[in-house]
Short mmCIF file of C-alpha atoms in Angstrom, two decimals:
data_model
loop_
_atom_site.label_atom_id
_atom_site.label_comp_id
_atom_site.label_asym_id
_atom_site.label_seq_id
_atom_site.Cartn_x
_atom_site.Cartn_y
_atom_site.Cartn_z
CA MET A 399 -6.27 26.66 14.52
CA ALA A 400 -4.83 26.77 11.00
CA GLN A 401 -3.91 23.53 9.34
CA GLU A 402 -0.16 23.02 8.84
CA ASN A 403 0.68 22.73 5.16
CA GLN A 404 3.90 20.89 4.32
CA ILE A 405 3.26 20.39 0.63
CA SER A 406 1.68 22.66 -1.95
CA VAL A 407 2.19 21.45 -5.49
CA VAL A 408 0.08 20.99 -8.58
CA ILE A 409 1.44 18.42 -11.00
CA PRO A 410 0.33 19.27 -14.54
CA GLU A 411 -1.70 16.50 -16.16
CA ASP A 412 0.67 16.41 -19.15
CA VAL A 413 3.58 15.64 -16.77
CA ILE A 414 1.61 12.76 -15.23
CA ASN A 415 0.67 11.44 -18.68
CA ASN A 416 4.24 11.79 -19.96
CA VAL A 417 5.73 9.97 -16.94
CA THR A 418 3.07 7.24 -17.12
CA ASN A 419 3.79 6.70 -20.82
CA LYS A 420 7.55 6.55 -20.24
CA LEU A 421 7.13 4.06 -17.38
CA GLN A 422 4.87 1.93 -19.60
CA GLU A 423 7.50 2.05 -22.34
CA CYS A 424 10.19 0.95 -19.87
CA ARG A 425 8.01 -1.88 -18.64
CA GLN A 426 7.19 -3.05 -22.17
CA GLU A 427 10.84 -2.94 -23.20
CA LEU A 428 11.99 -4.98 -20.19
CA THR A 429 9.05 -7.42 -20.02
CA PRO A 430 10.60 -10.09 -22.29
CA TYR A 431 13.57 -10.30 -19.92
CA LEU A 432 11.79 -10.19 -16.57
CA GLN A 433 10.49 -13.07 -14.48
CA ALA A 434 7.58 -12.76 -12.05
CA LEU A 435 7.66 -14.90 -8.89
CA THR A 436 5.03 -16.01 -6.44
CA ALA A 437 5.54 -15.39 -2.73
CA ASN A 438 6.27 -19.10 -2.37
CA ASP A 439 8.85 -18.96 -5.17
CA ARG A 440 10.56 -15.99 -3.51
CA SER A 441 10.73 -17.60 -0.08
CA GLY A 442 12.79 -20.53 -1.36
CA LEU A 443 15.49 -18.51 -3.09
CA PHE A 444 18.92 -17.40 -1.91
CA LYS A 445 18.85 -13.62 -1.58
CA MET A 446 21.77 -11.66 -3.02
CA GLY A 447 22.24 -8.38 -1.19
CA ASP A 448 24.79 -5.61 -0.97
CA LYS A 449 27.28 -7.85 0.84
CA SER A 450 27.00 -10.89 -1.44
CA LEU A 451 27.04 -8.99 -4.76
CA PRO A 452 30.79 -8.21 -4.58
CA THR A 453 31.47 -11.85 -3.67
CA VAL A 454 29.57 -13.09 -6.74
CA GLN A 455 31.41 -10.55 -8.91
CA LYS A 456 34.76 -11.70 -7.51
CA VAL A 457 33.85 -15.36 -8.18
CA LYS A 458 32.94 -14.35 -11.75
CA SER A 459 36.38 -12.83 -12.18
CA TYR A 460 38.07 -15.95 -10.81
CA ALA A 461 35.91 -18.27 -12.90
CA GLU A 462 36.98 -16.37 -16.00
CA THR A 463 40.69 -16.23 -15.14
CA ASN A 464 40.94 -19.64 -13.47
CA PRO A 465 38.39 -21.87 -15.24
CA GLU A 466 40.12 -25.04 -14.04
CA PHE A 467 38.32 -24.62 -10.68
CA VAL A 468 34.81 -24.44 -12.17
CA PRO A 469 33.11 -27.69 -11.14
CA GLY A 470 31.87 -29.87 -13.97
CA TYR A 471 28.33 -29.74 -12.54
CA MET A 472 28.28 -25.91 -12.59
CA ASP A 473 27.03 -24.25 -15.77
CA LYS A 474 29.60 -21.46 -16.10
CA GLU A 475 27.85 -19.76 -19.03
CA GLU A 476 24.55 -19.57 -17.11
CA PHE A 477 26.41 -18.25 -14.06
CA LEU A 478 27.97 -15.50 -16.18
CA LYS A 479 24.59 -14.62 -17.72
CA ASP A 480 22.92 -14.49 -14.28
CA GLU A 481 25.65 -12.26 -12.86
CA ALA A 482 25.41 -9.96 -15.89
CA VAL A 483 21.63 -9.58 -15.46
CA VAL A 484 22.09 -8.71 -11.78
CA SER A 485 24.76 -6.14 -12.69
CA GLN A 486 22.51 -4.65 -15.39
CA LEU A 487 19.32 -4.52 -13.33
CA THR A 488 20.81 -3.29 -10.03
CA PRO A 489 21.20 0.36 -11.12
CA ILE A 490 17.67 0.29 -12.59
CA ALA A 491 16.28 -1.21 -9.37
CA ASN A 492 18.11 1.44 -7.32
CA LEU A 493 16.66 4.23 -9.46
CA LEU A 494 13.16 2.71 -9.23
CA GLU A 495 13.44 2.38 -5.46
CA GLN A 496 14.44 6.04 -5.16
CA LEU A 497 11.62 7.12 -7.45
CA PHE A 498 9.09 4.93 -5.64
CA SER A 499 10.20 6.24 -2.26
CA ASP A 500 9.88 9.88 -3.37
CA VAL A 501 6.53 9.30 -5.09
CA ASP A 502 5.18 7.34 -2.13
CA ASP A 503 6.38 9.92 0.43
CA THR A 504 4.81 12.76 -1.56
CA ARG A 505 1.56 10.81 -1.97
CA LEU A 506 1.53 9.99 1.76
CA LEU A 507 2.13 13.61 2.77
CA ALA A 508 -0.47 15.04 0.37
CA GLY A 509 -2.94 12.32 1.37
CA SER A 510 -2.44 13.08 5.05
CA GLU A 511 -3.06 16.77 4.50
CA ALA A 512 -6.10 16.08 2.31
CA LEU A 513 -7.59 13.74 4.93
CA GLN A 514 -6.97 16.28 7.70
CA ALA A 515 -8.73 18.96 5.65
CA ALA A 516 -11.61 16.58 4.91
CA LEU A 517 -11.96 15.90 8.64
CA LEU A 518 -12.01 19.64 9.35
CA TYR A 519 -14.74 20.11 6.75
CA TYR A 520 -16.74 17.20 8.11
CA GLY A 521 -16.41 18.60 11.63
CA GLN A 522 -17.80 21.93 10.45
CA VAL A 523 -20.70 20.21 8.64
CA ASN A 524 -21.39 18.09 11.74
CA GLU A 525 -21.48 21.20 13.91
CA ALA A 526 -23.79 23.00 11.47
CA ASN A 527 -26.09 19.96 11.39
CA LYS A 528 -26.25 19.90 15.21
CA LYS A 529 -27.26 23.59 15.16
CA GLY A 530 -30.10 22.84 12.75
CA VAL A 531 -28.66 24.30 9.55
CA ASN A 532 -30.89 22.60 6.97
CA SER A 533 -28.38 22.69 4.10
CA ALA A 534 -25.84 20.82 6.25
CA LYS A 535 -28.07 17.78 6.91
CA PRO A 536 -27.80 16.07 3.47
CA ILE A 537 -24.05 16.62 3.43
CA TYR A 538 -23.74 15.31 6.98
CA ASP A 539 -25.89 12.25 6.18
CA ASP A 540 -23.76 11.45 3.17
CA LEU A 541 -20.40 11.94 4.92
CA LYS A 542 -21.19 10.47 8.35
CA GLN A 543 -20.87 6.90 7.10
CA ARG A 544 -17.37 7.65 5.82
CA PHE A 545 -16.21 9.38 8.98
CA SER A 546 -17.94 7.29 11.61
CA ARG A 547 -15.67 5.81 14.26
CA LYS A 548 -15.95 2.10 14.74
#
């Protein structure tokens, strides 16, 4: 039975190096403005999603046109800066999520096919070893620990 092949690409090494360099440049450029959080930090935060973003943007508009309703204990300038950062980073995050999804799907598909092929090869080596083919034994002994079922 022939193995089904859903992906057949070769990514040139210069493309990989170029993309890696550009991603590193992006990361370095944004690093001074980004904040890393622990899992504990993340769990305690309000989460702004697709539904709450327009609400925050509408409040921003009202706070700018009707500042008399901004409570004295609310830092309006910090609110405006926070909303601006969200508005700036959202398109970048969307692009990164799309890129990650495509890269991860391609890696998953190619990895699945590579593992299936490796299993086919191991099966053939296993069969040759069982039939006493001397050259198969060292290969089988090396691979059996990686393919053993637990």
